[in-house]
Short mmCIF file of C-alpha atoms in Angstrom, two decimals:
data_model
loop_
_atom_site.label_atom_id
_atom_site.label_comp_id
_atom_site.label_asym_id
_atom_site.label_seq_id
_atom_site.Cartn_x
_atom_site.Cartn_y
_atom_site.Cartn_z
CA ALA C 597 -7.83 42.68 25.63
CA ALA C 598 -5.84 41.03 23.48
CA ILE C 599 -8.08 37.93 24.33
CA ILE C 600 -11.20 39.45 23.33
CA SER C 601 -9.61 41.18 20.21
CA ARG C 602 -8.74 37.73 18.86
CA GLU C 603 -11.34 36.49 19.49
CA ASN C 604 -13.43 39.13 17.56
CA ALA C 605 -11.53 38.58 14.66
CA LYS C 606 -12.72 34.56 14.66
CA THR C 607 -16.05 36.31 13.31
CA SER C 608 -15.92 39.24 12.22
CA PRO C 609 -14.10 40.80 9.49
CA SER C 610 -11.14 43.23 10.51
CA GLY C 611 -12.26 46.95 10.96
CA SER C 612 -16.27 45.65 10.81
CA PHE C 613 -16.71 46.76 14.46
CA ALA C 614 -16.56 50.68 12.79
CA ALA C 615 -18.57 50.00 9.56
CA PHE C 616 -21.59 48.70 11.24
CA SER C 617 -24.26 50.33 10.37
CA ALA C 618 -28.00 49.35 12.07
CA TRP C 619 -29.56 49.44 9.00
CA HIS C 620 -26.86 46.78 8.04
CA LEU C 621 -29.33 44.09 9.70
CA LEU C 622 -31.88 45.31 6.91
CA THR C 623 -29.42 45.60 3.53
CA LYS C 624 -27.10 42.51 4.18
CA SER C 625 -28.96 39.30 4.07
CA SER C 626 -27.29 37.26 6.01
CA LEU C 627 -28.24 39.57 9.10
CA LEU C 628 -31.50 39.55 7.79
CA ARG C 629 -32.39 36.15 7.55
CA ALA C 630 -31.35 35.62 10.98
CA VAL C 631 -33.01 39.10 12.37
CA THR C 632 -35.96 37.19 11.31
CA MET C 633 -35.45 33.61 12.13
CA SER C 634 -34.48 35.76 15.92
CA CYS C 635 -37.57 37.17 15.47
CA ALA C 636 -39.57 34.57 14.28
CA LEU C 637 -38.65 32.10 17.55
CA VAL C 638 -39.37 34.32 20.08
CA ALA C 639 -41.90 35.36 18.32
CA ILE C 640 -42.99 31.94 18.42
CA GLN C 641 -42.29 31.80 22.25
CA GLN C 642 -44.79 34.72 23.63
CA PHE C 643 -47.61 33.35 21.88
CA GLY C 644 -47.33 29.83 23.03
CA GLY C 645 -49.00 30.41 25.78
CA VAL C 646 -46.60 30.90 28.97
CA SER C 647 -48.91 34.01 29.44
CA LEU C 648 -52.23 32.39 29.38
CA ALA C 649 -51.54 29.50 31.70
CA MET C 650 -50.13 31.83 34.77
CA HIS C 651 -52.43 34.60 34.25
CA ASN C 652 -53.78 36.34 37.30
CA ASP C 653 -55.18 39.27 36.49
CA ASP C 654 -58.33 41.20 38.18
CA GLU C 655 -59.91 42.26 35.04
CA ILE C 656 -60.56 39.48 33.36
CA PRO C 657 -63.51 37.59 34.48
CA SER C 658 -62.89 34.12 36.02
CA THR C 659 -64.51 32.77 32.95
CA GLY C 660 -61.79 33.75 31.23
CA SER C 661 -59.18 32.84 32.85
CA LEU C 662 -58.02 29.01 34.07
CA PRO C 663 -59.54 29.06 37.96
CA LEU C 664 -55.84 27.85 39.51
CA GLY C 665 -55.20 27.55 43.24
CA GLU C 666 -52.25 28.55 44.87
CA ASN C 667 -51.04 24.98 44.70
CA THR C 668 -50.90 25.03 40.66
CA ARG C 669 -49.07 28.27 41.32
CA LEU C 670 -45.99 27.12 43.20
CA ALA C 671 -45.43 23.26 41.06
CA TYR C 672 -45.71 25.30 37.66
CA VAL C 673 -42.60 27.67 39.11
CA ILE C 674 -40.55 24.95 40.38
CA THR C 675 -41.54 22.51 37.21
CA LEU C 676 -40.42 25.76 35.32
CA MET C 677 -37.61 25.90 37.03
CA LEU C 678 -36.88 22.17 36.34
CA GLY C 679 -37.38 22.26 33.24
CA ILE C 680 -34.93 24.99 32.60
CA LEU C 681 -32.21 22.70 34.57
CA VAL C 682 -32.92 20.04 32.06
CA CYS C 683 -33.17 22.10 29.25
CA SER C 684 -29.47 23.43 30.02
CA ARG C 685 -27.74 19.63 30.55
CA MET C 686 -29.76 18.13 27.29
CA ILE C 687 -29.22 21.18 25.08
CA ASP C 688 -25.40 20.24 25.37
CA LEU C 689 -26.39 16.53 24.55
CA THR C 690 -28.67 16.30 22.30
CA GLY C 691 -28.82 20.05 20.34
CA ARG C 692 -31.08 22.73 20.01
CA LYS C 693 -33.03 21.39 17.60
CA PRO C 694 -35.11 18.85 19.24
CA CYS C 695 -34.26 20.80 23.05
CA MET C 696 -36.47 22.89 21.26
CA MET C 697 -39.10 20.60 18.95
CA ALA C 698 -39.57 18.89 22.60
CA SER C 699 -41.08 21.63 24.15
CA LEU C 700 -43.02 22.84 20.79
CA VAL C 701 -45.02 19.52 21.24
CA GLY C 702 -45.44 19.07 24.96
CA MET C 703 -46.53 22.81 24.16
CA CYS C 704 -49.46 22.16 22.20
CA VAL C 705 -50.35 18.99 23.87
CA ALA C 706 -50.97 20.91 27.21
CA ASN C 707 -52.72 23.85 25.59
CA VAL C 708 -55.06 21.38 23.34
CA THR C 709 -55.81 19.56 26.96
CA MET C 710 -55.96 22.52 28.34
CA VAL C 711 -58.48 23.73 26.05
CA ILE C 712 -60.58 20.83 25.72
CA ALA C 713 -60.63 19.87 29.79
CA GLY C 714 -61.68 23.88 29.67
CA PHE C 715 -65.47 22.54 28.02
CA PHE C 716 -66.48 20.94 31.55
CA ALA C 717 -66.82 21.83 34.97
CA ASP C 718 -66.00 19.18 37.82
CA ASP C 719 -63.54 18.45 39.49
CA LEU C 720 -61.99 15.79 37.30
CA THR C 721 -61.36 18.72 34.72
CA GLN C 722 -60.48 20.79 37.75
CA ASN C 723 -57.07 18.16 38.00
CA ILE C 724 -56.69 17.61 34.56
CA LEU C 725 -55.98 21.87 33.92
CA SER C 726 -53.48 21.58 36.73
CA GLY C 727 -51.52 18.94 35.47
CA ALA C 728 -51.99 20.50 32.14
CA VAL C 729 -50.58 23.22 33.50
CA VAL C 730 -47.89 21.82 34.84
CA VAL C 731 -46.56 19.50 31.83
CA PHE C 732 -46.92 23.25 30.35
CA ALA C 733 -43.99 25.05 32.44
CA PHE C 734 -42.33 21.44 32.47
CA SER C 735 -42.54 21.51 28.34
CA PHE C 736 -41.95 25.47 28.24
CA GLY C 737 -38.95 25.34 30.48
CA VAL C 738 -37.21 22.64 28.49
CA GLY C 739 -36.73 24.19 25.47
CA MET C 740 -38.97 27.75 24.28
CA ALA C 741 -38.03 29.70 27.97
CA ALA C 742 -34.52 30.34 26.77
CA THR C 743 -33.09 28.48 23.76
CA PRO C 744 -34.71 30.97 21.02
CA LEU C 745 -32.61 34.08 23.20
CA LEU C 746 -29.87 31.95 23.13
CA ILE C 747 -30.03 30.97 19.04
CA SER C 748 -30.13 34.20 18.92
CA ALA C 749 -26.79 35.22 20.32
CA GLU C 750 -25.48 32.80 18.52
CA SER C 751 -26.83 33.97 14.92
CA PHE C 752 -24.66 37.26 14.84
CA PRO C 753 -21.11 37.89 13.96
CA GLN C 754 -19.44 39.72 16.92
CA HIS C 755 -19.85 43.16 14.94
CA ALA C 756 -23.56 43.36 14.64
CA ARG C 757 -25.05 41.00 18.11
CA ALA C 758 -25.50 43.78 20.47
CA THR C 759 -27.84 45.76 17.94
CA ALA C 760 -29.63 42.21 16.89
CA ILE C 761 -30.14 41.45 19.93
CA SER C 762 -31.29 44.72 21.20
CA VAL C 763 -33.42 43.99 17.63
CA VAL C 764 -35.17 41.11 18.64
CA SER C 765 -35.67 42.54 22.43
CA THR C 766 -37.71 44.28 21.46
CA VAL C 767 -40.33 42.63 19.21
CA HIS C 768 -39.72 39.88 22.51
CA TRP C 769 -40.96 42.41 24.42
CA THR C 770 -43.35 44.36 22.50
#
């Protein structure tokens, strides 16, 4: 208990836990800035296309989704895990910003490749689509998979962290 108390004292003023209200996330400028930045990061993460790349729903016609085989889906999962492992090592060596920027660039290149390849319908295009999905998975894992929530958790003082992360998680899953 003493260790926790000492750690909390480093980031939160004395008595701040009892005095904190959820409204402080909107009324205190430093907390509002952190909430806005964190919500923007998770929104970018969600709109980056991770659901589109592997969406498998019978309600969507086959012309509206990527025609991927089971091998591509397996490669997607394995490559995503490899990207996350690379991120867990590189984030300490290079920092959060380079990992996020590399991730966003790779995701953009893969998404543009998927869009362009989607206009053609031959065997080579199917291989290009599969390759772009795998590149997307690795790029997503390198930065955008876990980094937005990590940055969010680090952006808030201890006394506001639980409430702020619940707001960010609500945006993330909405």
